[in-house]
Amino acid sequence: MRAVVVAPGRKGSAPFSSSDYTPIADYGVIGNLRTTALISTAGSLDWCCLPDLDSPSVFAAILDRARGGRFRVAPAGPATSTQAYLPATNILQTTFRAAGGTLAVTDFMPLENAPPEVHRVLACSAGEVDVEVEWSPRFDYARARMEIRGAVARAGGLRMALAGLPVTPEIRDGPTLYAHFHLSAGKSVVLVSRFDSEDVRDDSEHSRRAYEKTRDGWLAWVHRCDRAAPGECGIAGRWHDQVVRSGLALKLLTYAHTGALAAAATTSLPERIGGVRNWDYRFTWIRDAAFTVQALFSLGHHREAFGFLEWARRVTKDSQPFGLQIMYGLRGETELPETVLGHLEGYRGSRPVRIGNGAAKQRQLDVYGELMGAAFEVLRWGATMDAELWRFLAAVTDLAAARWQEPDHGIWEVRGGPRQFVYSKVMVWVALDRAIHLAQRFGLPGNVAAWQRARIAVRAAILHQGYDERLGAFVQSFGSRALDAANLLIPMLGFLPFDDPRVQGTIDRTLERLTEHGVVYRYLSDDGLPGGEGAFGLATFWLVDALALSGRTEESRALLEGMAGRANHLGLYAEEFDPRSGALLGNFPQAFTHTGFINAAIYLERALGKRPPVPAPMGSQQHRAESGHEPGAAA
């Protein structure tokens, strides 16, 4: 466990600098299946949107140290801290060791509270500690004109209370609530920040009951091998505990009211410090959710997997002109207008800060394959197909067959204009292939003959225009010589076997040209935006998968061990990494990266001869041997 030196809190209104920003890796996350909060190793809650994950922020110091607002609890003097989750939960504990004593701060959001609450339980376990509290809600992304009186913050019709303070606070600096008090060994204080409330009463018994319910709720949900029959678990082998932590992180990104799965908990954390690639990820991408479903199902969380298909059917029943958006709001919203918050300086000066996401209206053909692939996998794992769901999936397949020749913006949502992306075509092929297989296997109605003709045509186009003989690899788009890490999925999807020379050439070129210090860039071609980005976590895990299932297990194991070490002190990942420094970049925690880690650990265990209780990947020798099904064999 890594110890962090904690400096005393800032006094007065001295200016902030970029060095005052906490590294992204120094945050933990808590949540209540409605929203989340990021809390640093220094005890500062620096990001929280209330009441929902996609609501305007109430605390946003991570995006502007001076204006954003925070809720900080820590010893008044210098201290060191360590941070860990209580086992198998999303309850976070930060332990401070100061000169005079030890302070433990236990943070959680009750799973059953509406409106949301943040509970911070302060307990002195040894010696004596002087504690300081800083509480500065800033409603509406710090655009609201705030007022704090007593321990209640107000702006317009919004309000928030801080309950449990053992002393009368001081209000100053813009406004900010400050409180200082003393704790000795065995003493504790419970602070509760209540949204949409003016209740400041100390109610430690309420917090104790909420803690127990929250702890028991996480323990009831989390994957545990002790529930399995002897020898029947085997999930992820030596990486089991970190895989389980990734599953808990994914669950935190679930919006329980609708079953939607958010891509990340934050907006505008930069893909390169000082750069402009700062996006809002607090929405549900069909693509991300489909990958996440596979990971959650592997951990035994079948309800989330089945619920995703129902969510997708529900939000797309009123078809858009293109038939299927790539992303939706957490409640199924189709309009996600992108806006710049010019008054916020951004993390370490990385502007612009954006809310909303203009990519929602992009054409991305791969979404058809991701949706059909998820449906196929869930059905392969034992779900049943009802008539209404099949009508929806068949309509999706008809769209894929009709539109496969159109250019699109691709999986990476490039803003430099549409192209004929190879991975997009592969995913159209996946949609057609899986629909044909389901229709034939279960006797389901559909335009199977048209799907078969389209599948043949798509496959031929990919092989003739998407593979570069001189390069010895599949390329990013027709006519290009640029590489794209998404093409590592070609064998995983069953388009070609892993031992095909074209597949192995793509893996080798990725290692040679897209990999730096054990992490993989998505691509290095022009995408219409200035500046660059870090290496991509999910792409690195795709390389782990491809190597493992090609029989190159030592290379795969080395990459996975390196990536396991790149997680932060809590086992959490952001979207990207600086290959040289290892610093986390991009939104945090990121569902894509945790999904990749879960699947990569399971696939490597399978490649090493172990038998995790999940189906083999579609393109693997194990799958062909177990099922006798060659995807696209008729093509």
Coordinates of N, CA, C and O in Angstrom, one line a residue, residues 286-291 294 308-309 322 324-326 364-377 393 396-401 404 408 411 423-435 438 458 489 493 618:
I286 N -23.5 2.4 -26.7 CA -23.8 1.0 -27.0 C -22.6 0.1 -27.0 O -22.5 -1.0 -26.4
R287 N -21.5 0.7 -27.5 CA -20.2 -0.1 -27.7 C -19.7 -0.4 -26.3 O -19.4 -1.6 -26.0
D288 N -19.5 0.6 -25.5 CA -18.9 0.4 -24.1 C -19.7 -0.6 -23.3 O -19.2 -1.5 -22.6
A289 N -21.1 -0.4 -23.4 CA -21.9 -1.2 -22.6 C -21.9 -2.7 -23.0 O -21.9 -3.6 -22.2
A290 N -21.8 -2.9 -24.3 CA -21.7 -4.3 -24.8 C -20.5 -5.0 -24.3 O -20.5 -6.1 -23.9
F291 N -19.3 -4.3 -24.3 CA -18.1 -4.9 -23.8 C -18.2 -5.1 -22.3 O -17.8 -6.1 -21.8
Q294 N -20.2 -8.2 -21.3 CA -19.4 -9.5 -21.4 C -18.6 -9.7 -20.1 O -18.5 -10.8 -19.5
F308 N -29.0 -5.1 -20.1 CA -28.5 -4.3 -21.1 C -29.3 -4.4 -22.4 O -29.6 -3.4 -23.1
L309 N -29.6 -5.6 -22.8 CA -30.3 -5.8 -24.1 C -31.7 -5.2 -24.0 O -32.2 -4.6 -24.9
F322 N -31.2 7.5 -38.4 CA -30.1 6.5 -38.8 C -30.4 5.1 -38.2 O -29.8 4.2 -38.5
L324 N -30.1 3.9 -35.1 CA -29.5 3.5 -33.8 C -28.4 4.5 -33.5 O -27.4 4.6 -34.2
Q325 N -28.5 5.2 -32.4 CA -27.5 6.1 -32.0 C -26.3 5.3 -31.4 O -26.5 4.2 -30.8
I326 N -25.2 5.9 -31.4 CA -24.0 5.3 -30.7 C -24.0 5.4 -29.2 O -23.5 4.6 -28.5
Q364 N -21.6 5.6 -36.8 CA -20.6 4.6 -36.4 C -21.2 3.2 -36.7 O -22.0 2.7 -35.9
L365 N -20.8 2.6 -37.8 CA -21.4 1.3 -38.2 C -21.1 0.2 -37.2 O -21.8 -0.8 -37.2
D366 N -20.0 0.3 -36.5 CA -19.6 -0.8 -35.6 C -20.7 -1.0 -34.5 O -20.7 -2.1 -33.9
V367 N -21.5 -0.1 -34.2 CA -22.5 -0.2 -33.1 C -23.5 -1.4 -33.4 O -23.9 -2.1 -32.5
Y368 N -23.7 -1.7 -34.7 CA -24.6 -2.8 -35.1 C -24.0 -4.1 -34.6 O -24.6 -5.0 -34.0
G369 N -22.7 -4.3 -34.9 CA -22.0 -5.5 -34.5 C -21.9 -5.6 -33.0 O -22.0 -6.7 -32.4
E370 N -21.6 -4.5 -32.3 CA -21.5 -4.6 -30.9 C -22.8 -5.0 -30.2 O -22.8 -5.8 -29.3
L371 N -23.9 -4.5 -30.7 CA -25.2 -4.9 -30.1 C -25.5 -6.3 -30.4 O -25.9 -7.1 -29.5
M372 N -25.3 -6.7 -31.7 CA -25.6 -8.1 -32.0 C -24.7 -9.1 -31.4 O -25.1 -10.2 -31.0
G373 N -23.4 -8.7 -31.3 CA -22.5 -9.6 -30.6 C -22.8 -9.8 -29.2 O -22.7 -10.9 -28.6
A374 N -23.2 -8.7 -28.5 CA -23.6 -8.8 -27.1 C -24.9 -9.7 -27.0 O -24.9 -10.6 -26.1
A375 N -25.8 -9.6 -27.9 CA -27.0 -10.4 -27.8 C -26.6 -11.9 -28.0 O -27.1 -12.8 -27.3
F376 N -25.7 -12.1 -29.0 CA -25.3 -13.5 -29.3 C -24.6 -14.1 -28.1 O -24.9 -15.3 -27.7
E377 N -23.8 -13.3 -27.4 CA -23.0 -13.9 -26.3 C -24.0 -14.2 -25.1 O -23.9 -15.2 -24.5
L393 N -33.7 -7.0 -32.9 CA -32.4 -7.4 -33.4 C -32.4 -7.6 -34.9 O -31.4 -7.3 -35.6
V396 N -32.2 -4.3 -36.5 CA -30.8 -3.8 -36.5 C -30.0 -4.5 -37.6 O -29.2 -3.8 -38.3
T397 N -30.2 -5.8 -37.8 CA -29.4 -6.5 -38.8 C -29.8 -6.0 -40.2 O -28.9 -5.9 -41.1
D398 N -31.0 -5.7 -40.4 CA -31.5 -5.2 -41.7 C -30.8 -3.8 -42.0 O -30.3 -3.6 -43.1
L399 N -30.7 -3.0 -41.0 CA -29.9 -1.7 -41.1 C -28.5 -2.0 -41.5 O -27.9 -1.3 -42.3
A400 N -27.8 -2.9 -40.8 CA -26.4 -3.2 -41.1 C -26.3 -3.7 -42.5 O -25.3 -3.3 -43.2
A401 N -27.2 -4.5 -43.0 CA -27.1 -5.0 -44.4 C -27.3 -3.9 -45.4 O -26.6 -3.9 -46.5
W404 N -23.9 -1.0 -45.0 CA -22.5 -1.4 -44.7 C -21.5 -0.7 -45.6 O -20.4 -0.5 -45.3
D408 N -18.1 6.1 -42.2 CA -18.5 6.5 -40.9 C -17.4 7.1 -40.2 O -16.3 7.3 -40.7
I411 N -14.9 3.7 -34.6 CA -15.0 3.4 -33.2 C -14.4 4.5 -32.3 O -14.8 4.8 -31.2
Y423 N -12.4 -1.6 -39.1 CA -13.1 -2.2 -37.9 C -14.6 -2.0 -38.0 O -15.4 -2.9 -37.6
S424 N -15.1 -0.9 -38.5 CA -16.5 -0.7 -38.7 C -17.1 -1.8 -39.6 O -18.2 -2.4 -39.3
K425 N -16.4 -2.1 -40.7 CA -16.9 -3.1 -41.6 C -16.9 -4.5 -41.0 O -17.8 -5.3 -41.2
V426 N -15.8 -4.8 -40.2 CA -15.8 -6.1 -39.5 C -17.0 -6.2 -38.5 O -17.6 -7.3 -38.5
M427 N -17.3 -5.1 -37.9 CA -18.4 -5.2 -36.9 C -19.8 -5.3 -37.7 O -20.7 -5.9 -37.1
V428 N -19.9 -4.8 -38.9 CA -21.1 -5.0 -39.7 C -21.1 -6.5 -40.0 O -22.2 -7.2 -39.9
W429 N -20.0 -7.1 -40.4 CA -19.9 -8.5 -40.6 C -20.4 -9.3 -39.4 O -21.1 -10.3 -39.5
V430 N -19.9 -8.9 -38.2 CA -20.3 -9.6 -37.0 C -21.8 -9.5 -36.8 O -22.5 -10.5 -36.5
A431 N -22.4 -8.4 -37.0 CA -23.9 -8.3 -36.9 C -24.6 -9.2 -37.8 O -25.5 -10.0 -37.4
L432 N -24.2 -9.3 -39.1 CA -24.8 -10.2 -40.0 C -24.6 -11.7 -39.6 O -25.5 -12.5 -39.6
D433 N -23.3 -12.0 -39.3 CA -23.0 -13.4 -39.0 C -23.7 -13.9 -37.8 O -24.3 -15.0 -37.8
R434 N -23.8 -13.1 -36.7 CA -24.5 -13.5 -35.5 C -26.0 -13.7 -35.7 O -26.6 -14.6 -35.2
A435 N -26.6 -12.7 -36.5 CA -28.0 -12.8 -36.8 C -28.3 -14.1 -37.6 O -29.3 -14.8 -37.3
L438 N -28.1 -17.1 -35.3 CA -29.3 -17.2 -34.4 C -30.5 -17.6 -35.1 O -31.3 -18.4 -34.6
V458 N -19.4 -8.0 -47.6 CA -18.6 -7.3 -46.6 C -17.3 -8.0 -46.4 O -16.2 -7.3 -46.3
L489 N -9.0 -7.1 -32.7 CA -10.2 -7.8 -32.4 C -10.7 -8.8 -33.6 O -11.6 -9.6 -33.4
L493 N -13.3 -11.9 -32.9 CA -14.7 -11.9 -33.4 C -15.0 -13.0 -34.3 O -16.1 -13.2 -34.8
M618 N -15.1 -16.2 -29.6 CA -15.6 -16.7 -30.8 C -14.6 -17.2 -31.8 O -14.8 -18.2 -32.5

